[in-house]
């Protein structure tokens, strides 16, 4: 059984990762809006138990998972631990005595309960003592609607508000001012403001390295020269080349020696990640994680494309597909400053070609737009199961790369 899922980040007030909402289905063919909610949740629980653990997919962060009344009655939430799951009660579930009893029981057992796409009704007040999170779809709710909810829960300070479908920085800021605690949507993946920004000397060095390593034939002397002009980069390269993953007997002591040991593929990966991580330290770490996931996904999928596709270029293109969001600047403006090959620039600017289609594919997976995902896979003649496997591998790899050092 394959594990079909997308995860959508939920951030706190500081734009730090709080949890993920997981959107599961049992296959990419079976994901249209008319799918039965009970079946979807059942398949998700089965997958999490017997295929890939929830914690593996969420990097040990809590997972918001949708539950219907029937799946709650069957005890499905208790197949996961209170630390693993936030029980998200679907908006289609009507408040009643049966649901109230289930909420009381789960609350007593330590589970966190959330109301999804909440629309205020007085009857929900009976549930407030057992609910910890209320989710509001801000695209469907007016400011007056939201204020009505805030007034209704004022005597229940334990309830946190989560703004869903936050698409812009302005929306995030508005909800923050209203007192929301958590935020879900793609606001963090878009520029917060348009401004001209110069790159630091270290970033310029990495941009130069990105260009050098995107060439078919690497010029070892030119690359060595760039590293030697930047002490910080040199230190990080030597430290990386000396790490245990390369299993060498002798330590590396020169830049050129490190470059030879790493080889072109590993060097390209190192440079790309270094550029993304240091480009804007004020951005949410989840944004960097998402860029890394895209990079690895593009690299893995490039192996399966029938037309020849350079996997190193695929990796860098996927990584840089979010550089506008990382630097808070328009993509065209960012790429104008970076000495990159056209093989990388063109897909990002024109949105055309095979590489651009792969990036669009991963975007649709991130957003759980499964019908569009299927269309792109068919266009690229990709095997659906392999695509899902590549995405899961990319998520796990990115999580591993961004874990803090012990």
XYZ file of N, CA and C in Angstrom, residues 172-343:
516
model
N -1.716 37.766 7.105
C -1.046 37.252 8.308
C -0.962 38.338 9.374
N -0.541 39.526 8.981
C -0.377 40.618 9.937
C -1.726 41.032 10.535
N -2.757 41.058 9.710
C -4.093 41.428 10.197
C -4.596 40.421 11.234
N -4.416 39.130 10.951
C -4.861 38.097 11.893
C -4.016 38.115 13.171
N -2.749 38.431 13.016
C -1.870 38.551 14.179
C -2.373 39.656 15.103
N -2.752 40.781 14.513
C -3.257 41.905 15.308
C -4.583 41.565 15.991
N -5.375 40.698 15.381
C -6.644 40.295 15.976
C -6.463 39.313 17.133
N -5.253 38.751 17.227
C -4.980 37.855 18.352
C -4.857 36.387 17.999
N -4.727 36.066 16.700
C -4.560 34.665 16.305
C -3.187 34.154 16.758
N -3.140 32.858 17.069
C -1.907 32.240 17.573
C -1.171 31.440 16.502
N -1.933 30.846 15.566
C -1.333 29.973 14.559
C -1.855 30.345 13.173
N -1.040 29.977 12.152
C -1.332 30.420 10.788
C -1.017 29.299 9.803
N -1.938 29.094 8.870
C -1.763 28.051 7.863
C -2.077 28.649 6.502
N -1.235 28.364 5.527
C -1.433 28.922 4.190
C -0.091 29.173 3.542
N -0.090 29.866 2.433
C 1.150 30.035 1.676
C 1.691 31.451 1.741
N 1.294 32.190 2.787
C 1.797 33.559 2.913
C 3.311 33.592 3.071
N 3.869 32.580 3.766
C 5.308 32.595 4.023
C 6.099 32.205 2.789
N 5.425 31.687 1.783
C 6.120 31.249 0.573
C 6.004 32.272 -0.549
N 5.600 33.478 -0.195
C 5.533 34.552 -1.179
C 6.294 35.756 -0.614
N 6.805 36.611 -1.468
C 7.509 37.787 -0.954
C 6.613 38.618 -0.038
N 7.161 39.000 1.106
C 6.393 39.825 2.036
C 6.369 41.272 1.573
N 7.349 41.672 0.823
C 7.367 43.019 0.273
C 8.345 43.031 -0.900
N 8.164 43.935 -1.799
C 9.073 44.050 -2.943
C 10.092 45.135 -2.632
N 11.335 44.766 -2.665
C 12.370 45.745 -2.364
C 13.662 45.316 -3.040
N 14.489 46.274 -3.338
C 15.788 45.975 -3.926
C 16.755 45.615 -2.818
N 17.445 44.522 -3.015
C 18.327 44.038 -1.959
C 19.648 43.594 -2.580
N 20.737 44.024 -1.993
C 22.041 43.581 -2.476
C 22.451 42.349 -1.692
N 23.199 41.482 -2.348
C 23.670 40.282 -1.681
C 24.960 40.583 -0.935
N 25.132 39.915 0.211
C 26.354 40.079 0.988
C 27.514 39.466 0.219
N 28.764 39.821 0.602
C 29.925 39.218 -0.086
C 29.871 37.700 -0.078
N 29.453 37.116 1.049
C 29.388 35.657 1.133
C 28.329 35.113 0.176
N 27.187 35.798 0.091
C 26.141 35.361 -0.825
C 26.582 35.502 -2.277
N 27.326 36.561 -2.570
C 27.836 36.733 -3.929
C 28.809 35.630 -4.297
N 29.634 35.237 -3.313
C 30.573 34.140 -3.550
C 29.812 32.857 -3.860
N 28.740 32.618 -3.109
C 27.956 31.411 -3.356
C 27.223 31.488 -4.692
N 26.772 32.681 -5.062
C 26.133 32.851 -6.364
C 27.118 32.528 -7.485
N 28.348 32.992 -7.304
C 29.392 32.685 -8.289
C 29.644 31.186 -8.362
N 29.632 30.549 -7.192
C 29.843 29.100 -7.143
C 28.678 28.349 -7.785
N 27.465 28.867 -7.593
C 26.308 28.244 -8.238
C 26.486 28.237 -9.755
N 26.990 29.365 -10.246
C 27.218 29.461 -11.689
C 28.313 28.483 -12.133
N 29.416 28.480 -11.407
C 30.550 27.610 -11.783
C 30.136 26.138 -11.755
N 29.336 25.769 -10.754
C 28.969 24.353 -10.621
C 27.799 23.964 -11.524
N 27.187 24.947 -12.195
C 26.124 24.605 -13.143
C 26.690 24.312 -14.528
N 27.987 24.530 -14.711
C 28.623 24.250 -15.993
C 28.817 22.741 -16.174
N 28.790 22.311 -17.403
C 29.006 20.885 -17.690
C 30.411 20.459 -17.274
N 31.403 21.274 -17.622
C 32.801 20.978 -17.258
C 33.223 21.917 -16.135
N 33.476 21.355 -14.960
C 33.855 22.176 -13.814
C 35.294 22.648 -13.931
N 35.513 23.897 -13.597
C 36.865 24.461 -13.562
C 37.316 24.467 -12.112
N 38.097 23.462 -11.735
C 38.485 23.266 -10.332
C 39.260 24.458 -9.792
N 40.111 25.039 -10.611
C 40.913 26.177 -10.147
C 40.027 27.395 -9.855
N 39.044 27.664 -10.726
C 38.142 28.802 -10.501
C 37.320 28.611 -9.234
N 36.850 27.402 -9.041
C 36.032 27.114 -7.858
C 36.874 27.246 -6.593
N 38.094 26.715 -6.643
C 38.999 26.815 -5.489
C 39.264 28.274 -5.148
N 39.456 29.085 -6.184
C 39.732 30.508 -5.986
C 38.590 31.217 -5.265
N 37.353 30.899 -5.629
C 36.201 31.525 -4.970
C 36.168 31.167 -3.496
N 36.386 29.903 -3.189
C 36.390 29.475 -1.788
C 37.495 30.182 -1.006
N 38.654 30.298 -1.625
C 39.795 30.890 -0.915
C 39.588 32.371 -0.613
N 38.657 33.022 -1.314
C 38.372 34.435 -1.060
C 37.359 34.635 0.065
N 36.777 33.545 0.556
C 35.762 33.659 1.598
C 36.073 32.679 2.723
N 36.536 33.230 3.838
C 36.974 32.389 4.963
C 35.827 31.540 5.506
N 34.663 32.157 5.648
C 33.513 31.445 6.216
C 33.108 30.254 5.355
N 33.052 30.481 4.039
C 32.700 29.394 3.125
C 33.743 28.282 3.152
N 35.013 28.676 3.209
C 36.098 27.695 3.244
C 35.978 26.802 4.473
N 35.699 27.433 5.603
C 35.562 26.683 6.854
C 34.410 25.675 6.759
N 33.280 26.132 6.225
C 32.110 25.250 6.133
C 32.349 24.098 5.170
N 33.063 24.399 4.066
C 33.375 23.339 3.113
C 34.257 22.273 3.751
N 35.319 22.718 4.424
C 36.242 21.762 5.047
C 35.555 20.946 6.133
N 34.705 21.622 6.893
C 33.973 20.917 7.951
C 33.041 19.866 7.348
N 32.358 20.236 6.258
C 31.438 19.316 5.596
C 32.197 18.135 4.995
N 33.303 18.424 4.320
C 34.084 17.361 3.673
C 34.698 16.416 4.690
N 34.923 16.913 5.911
C 35.512 16.083 6.963
C 34.469 15.343 7.792
N 33.184 15.507 7.453
C 32.136 14.875 8.263
C 32.161 13.366 8.087
N 31.544 12.701 9.026
C 31.608 11.238 9.089
C 30.930 10.561 7.900
N 30.018 11.262 7.208
C 29.271 10.607 6.133
C 30.170 10.178 4.978
N 31.369 10.793 4.864
C 32.255 10.447 3.754
C 33.242 9.329 4.098
N 33.311 8.954 5.375
C 34.078 7.777 5.828
C 35.496 7.724 5.262
N 36.269 8.737 5.569
C 37.654 8.739 5.107
C 38.598 8.440 6.256
N 39.774 7.960 5.908
C 40.785 7.647 6.929
C 41.532 8.896 7.367
N 41.835 9.763 6.408
C 42.647 10.949 6.721
C 41.809 12.214 6.593
N 42.091 13.189 7.444
C 41.372 14.455 7.379
C 41.834 15.262 6.176
N 40.929 16.098 5.690
C 41.213 16.959 4.535
C 41.743 18.292 5.040
N 42.767 18.801 4.378
C 43.400 20.025 4.886
C 43.459 21.152 3.870
N 43.068 20.901 2.615
C 43.108 21.971 1.615
C 41.764 22.055 0.893
N 41.495 23.231 0.340
C 40.251 23.443 -0.386
C 40.162 22.506 -1.585
N 41.229 22.456 -2.374
C 41.205 21.631 -3.579
C 41.011 20.153 -3.239
N 41.645 19.712 -2.171
C 41.501 18.322 -1.734
C 40.039 18.036 -1.359
N 39.419 18.993 -0.669
C 38.018 18.829 -0.274
C 37.118 18.740 -1.497
N 37.385 19.575 -2.497
C 36.571 19.589 -3.709
C 36.676 18.272 -4.469
N 37.890 17.740 -4.533
C 38.108 16.474 -5.228
C 37.379 15.345 -4.516
N 37.475 15.328 -3.189
C 36.841 14.275 -2.393
C 35.317 14.324 -2.546
N 34.771 15.523 -2.501
C 33.318 15.648 -2.592
C 32.796 15.221 -3.960
N 33.496 15.591 -5.009
C 33.006 15.307 -6.346
C 31.965 16.336 -6.765
N 31.673 16.403 -8.043
C 30.817 17.470 -8.565
C 29.399 17.411 -8.016
N 28.824 16.214 -7.936
C 27.441 16.105 -7.468
C 27.259 16.587 -6.049
N 28.114 16.140 -5.149
C 28.002 16.525 -3.736
C 28.345 18.002 -3.546
N 29.283 18.490 -4.341
C 29.653 19.905 -4.253
C 28.475 20.796 -4.664
N 27.812 20.431 -5.756
C 26.658 21.212 -6.209
C 25.567 21.250 -5.142
N 25.350 20.113 -4.505
C 24.343 20.057 -3.449
C 24.743 20.950 -2.280
N 25.988 20.874 -1.878
C 26.491 21.671 -0.753
C 26.333 23.169 -1.031
N 26.723 23.604 -2.219
C 26.646 25.022 -2.572
C 25.196 25.499 -2.590
N 24.329 24.707 -3.199
C 22.928 25.085 -3.282
C 22.287 25.239 -1.913
N 22.550 24.291 -1.035
C 21.973 24.359 0.308
C 22.542 25.525 1.098
N 23.826 25.765 0.967
C 24.457 26.869 1.686
C 23.852 28.203 1.261
N 23.604 28.347 -0.032
C 23.030 29.601 -0.524
C 21.627 29.805 0.030
N 20.821 28.744 0.002
C 19.440 28.857 0.473
C 19.375 29.161 1.968
N 20.197 28.468 2.733
C 20.142 28.598 4.194
C 20.587 29.977 4.664
N 21.579 30.550 3.997
C 22.130 31.822 4.472
C 21.557 33.032 3.740
N 20.705 32.792 2.741
C 20.214 33.907 1.933
C 19.430 34.914 2.758
N 18.597 34.429 3.661
C 17.809 35.336 4.506
C 17.500 34.645 5.826
N 18.334 34.888 6.856
C 18.164 34.202 8.138
C 16.873 34.556 8.859
N 16.183 35.614 8.423
C 14.944 36.012 9.093
C 13.716 35.244 8.598
N 13.876 34.481 7.524
C 12.724 33.751 6.998
C 12.462 32.507 7.840
N 11.209 32.023 7.855
C 10.898 30.827 8.633
C 11.716 29.629 8.151
N 12.205 28.832 9.095
C 13.020 27.675 8.723
C 12.222 26.692 7.876
N 10.903 26.671 8.037
C 10.085 25.769 7.241
C 10.154 26.120 5.760
N 10.377 27.382 5.438
C 10.527 27.792 4.045
C 11.777 27.172 3.441
N 12.874 27.179 4.206
C 14.118 26.548 3.747
C 13.893 25.049 3.580
N 13.185 24.461 4.539
C 12.898 23.033 4.466
C 12.106 22.711 3.202
N 11.147 23.557 2.876
C 10.327 23.348 1.688
C 11.163 23.461 0.419
N 12.101 24.428 0.401
C 12.990 24.581 -0.762
C 13.866 23.344 -0.931
N 14.351 22.812 0.179
C 15.195 21.612 0.115
C 14.392 20.398 -0.355
N 13.146 20.312 0.107
C 12.284 19.216 -0.344
C 12.095 19.278 -1.848
N 11.829 20.479 -2.353
C 11.666 20.637 -3.796
C 12.932 20.233 -4.547
N 14.084 20.651 -4.019
C 15.349 20.348 -4.686
C 15.543 18.843 -4.817
N 15.362 18.135 -3.717
C 15.564 16.680 -3.723
C 14.524 15.998 -4.597
N 13.278 16.463 -4.533
C 12.224 15.881 -5.361
C 12.560 16.039 -6.843
N 12.980 17.240 -7.230
C 13.331 17.478 -8.636
C 14.483 16.590 -9.079
N 15.446 16.427 -8.196
C 16.593 15.562 -8.515
C 16.144 14.119 -8.733
N 15.290 13.609 -7.846
C 14.830 12.225 -7.945
C 13.967 12.007 -9.181
N 13.067 12.951 -9.461
C 12.183 12.815 -10.614
C 12.964 12.931 -11.917
N 14.033 13.733 -11.910
C 14.841 13.915 -13.131
C 15.373 12.581 -13.653
N 15.603 11.638 -12.736
C 16.085 10.311 -13.158
C 15.037 9.560 -13.967
N 13.767 9.899 -13.738
C 12.683 9.143 -14.374
C 12.160 9.780 -15.657
N 12.642 10.973 -15.969
C 12.179 11.667 -17.180
C 12.816 11.030 -18.406
N 11.987 10.791 -19.419
C 12.490 10.114 -20.624
C 13.494 10.985 -21.383
N 13.210 12.277 -21.477
C 14.164 13.180 -22.140
C 15.357 13.394 -21.216
N 16.560 13.547 -21.776
C 17.747 13.742 -20.927
C 17.597 14.983 -20.054
N 17.890 14.828 -18.760
C 17.771 15.935 -17.819
C 18.894 15.820 -16.800
N 19.703 16.865 -16.688
C 20.829 16.867 -15.761
C 20.297 16.917 -14.322
N 20.621 15.897 -13.524
C 20.045 15.815 -12.173
C 20.581 16.923 -11.262
N 21.814 17.352 -11.481
C 22.375 18.431 -10.664
C 21.660 19.755 -10.943
N 21.379 20.007 -12.225
C 20.645 21.218 -12.588
C 19.214 21.135 -12.051
N 18.643 19.947 -12.095
C 17.292 19.764 -11.550
C 17.266 20.100 -10.062
N 18.284 19.644 -9.335
C 18.367 19.919 -7.893
C 18.429 21.425 -7.644
N 19.323 22.117 -8.332
C 19.495 23.554 -8.115
C 18.258 24.341 -8.548
N 17.618 23.911 -9.626
C 16.425 24.612 -10.084
C 15.297 24.472 -9.068
N 15.135 23.272 -8.538
C 14.128 23.068 -7.496
C 14.419 23.901 -6.263
N 15.673 23.947 -5.874
C 16.082 24.725 -4.696
C 15.806 26.210 -4.908
N 16.133 26.717 -6.081
C 15.996 28.145 -6.362
C 14.577 28.541 -6.738
N 13.678 27.570 -6.840
C 12.291 27.894 -7.192
C 11.603 28.692 -6.087
N 12.244 28.768 -4.912
C 11.673 29.548 -3.802
C 12.583 30.704 -3.399
N 13.566 31.016 -4.223
C 14.523 32.055 -3.839
C 13.867 33.429 -3.775
N 12.790 33.644 -4.546
C 12.083 34.926 -4.464
C 11.443 35.094 -3.091
N 10.872 34.002 -2.566
C 10.258 34.059 -1.236
C 11.309 34.195 -0.142
N 12.450 33.541 -0.328
C 13.510 33.593 0.680
C 14.109 34.992 0.769
N 14.284 35.641 -0.386
C 14.901 36.968 -0.401
C 13.882 38.107 -0.394
N 12.578 37.775 -0.395
C 11.527 38.808 -0.438
C 11.687 39.714 -1.662
N 11.827 39.100 -2.798
C 12.044 39.884 -4.018
C 11.489 39.119 -5.207
N 11.111 39.834 -6.256
C 10.591 39.185 -7.449
C 11.643 38.244 -8.049
N 11.164 37.109 -8.601
C 12.070 36.109 -9.150
C 12.986 36.709 -10.230
N 12.415 37.496 -11.133
C 13.216 38.067 -12.227
C 14.332 38.949 -11.686
N 14.042 39.710 -10.640
C 15.035 40.599 -10.050
C 16.151 39.801 -9.378
N 15.772 38.730 -8.689
C 16.775 37.890 -8.020
C 17.688 37.235 -9.044
N 17.096 36.623 -10.068
C 17.895 35.867 -11.035
C 18.785 36.778 -11.881
N 18.385 38.026 -12.026
C 19.219 38.980 -12.761
C 20.559 39.183 -12.062
N 20.562 39.056 -10.742
C 21.781 39.278 -9.961
C 22.644 38.025 -9.847
N 22.073 36.872 -10.167
C 22.801 35.616 -9.981
C 23.380 35.139 -11.301
N 24.667 34.846 -11.324
C 25.304 34.378 -12.562
C 25.031 32.890 -12.804
N 23.779 32.557 -13.099
C 23.363 31.170 -13.292
C 23.220 30.849 -14.770
N 23.310 29.564 -15.097
C 23.123 29.157 -16.482
C 21.649 29.304 -16.868
N 21.392 29.464 -18.157
C 20.016 29.629 -18.641
C 19.185 28.376 -18.401
N 19.850 27.216 -18.307
C 19.123 25.977 -18.027
C 18.396 26.055 -16.693
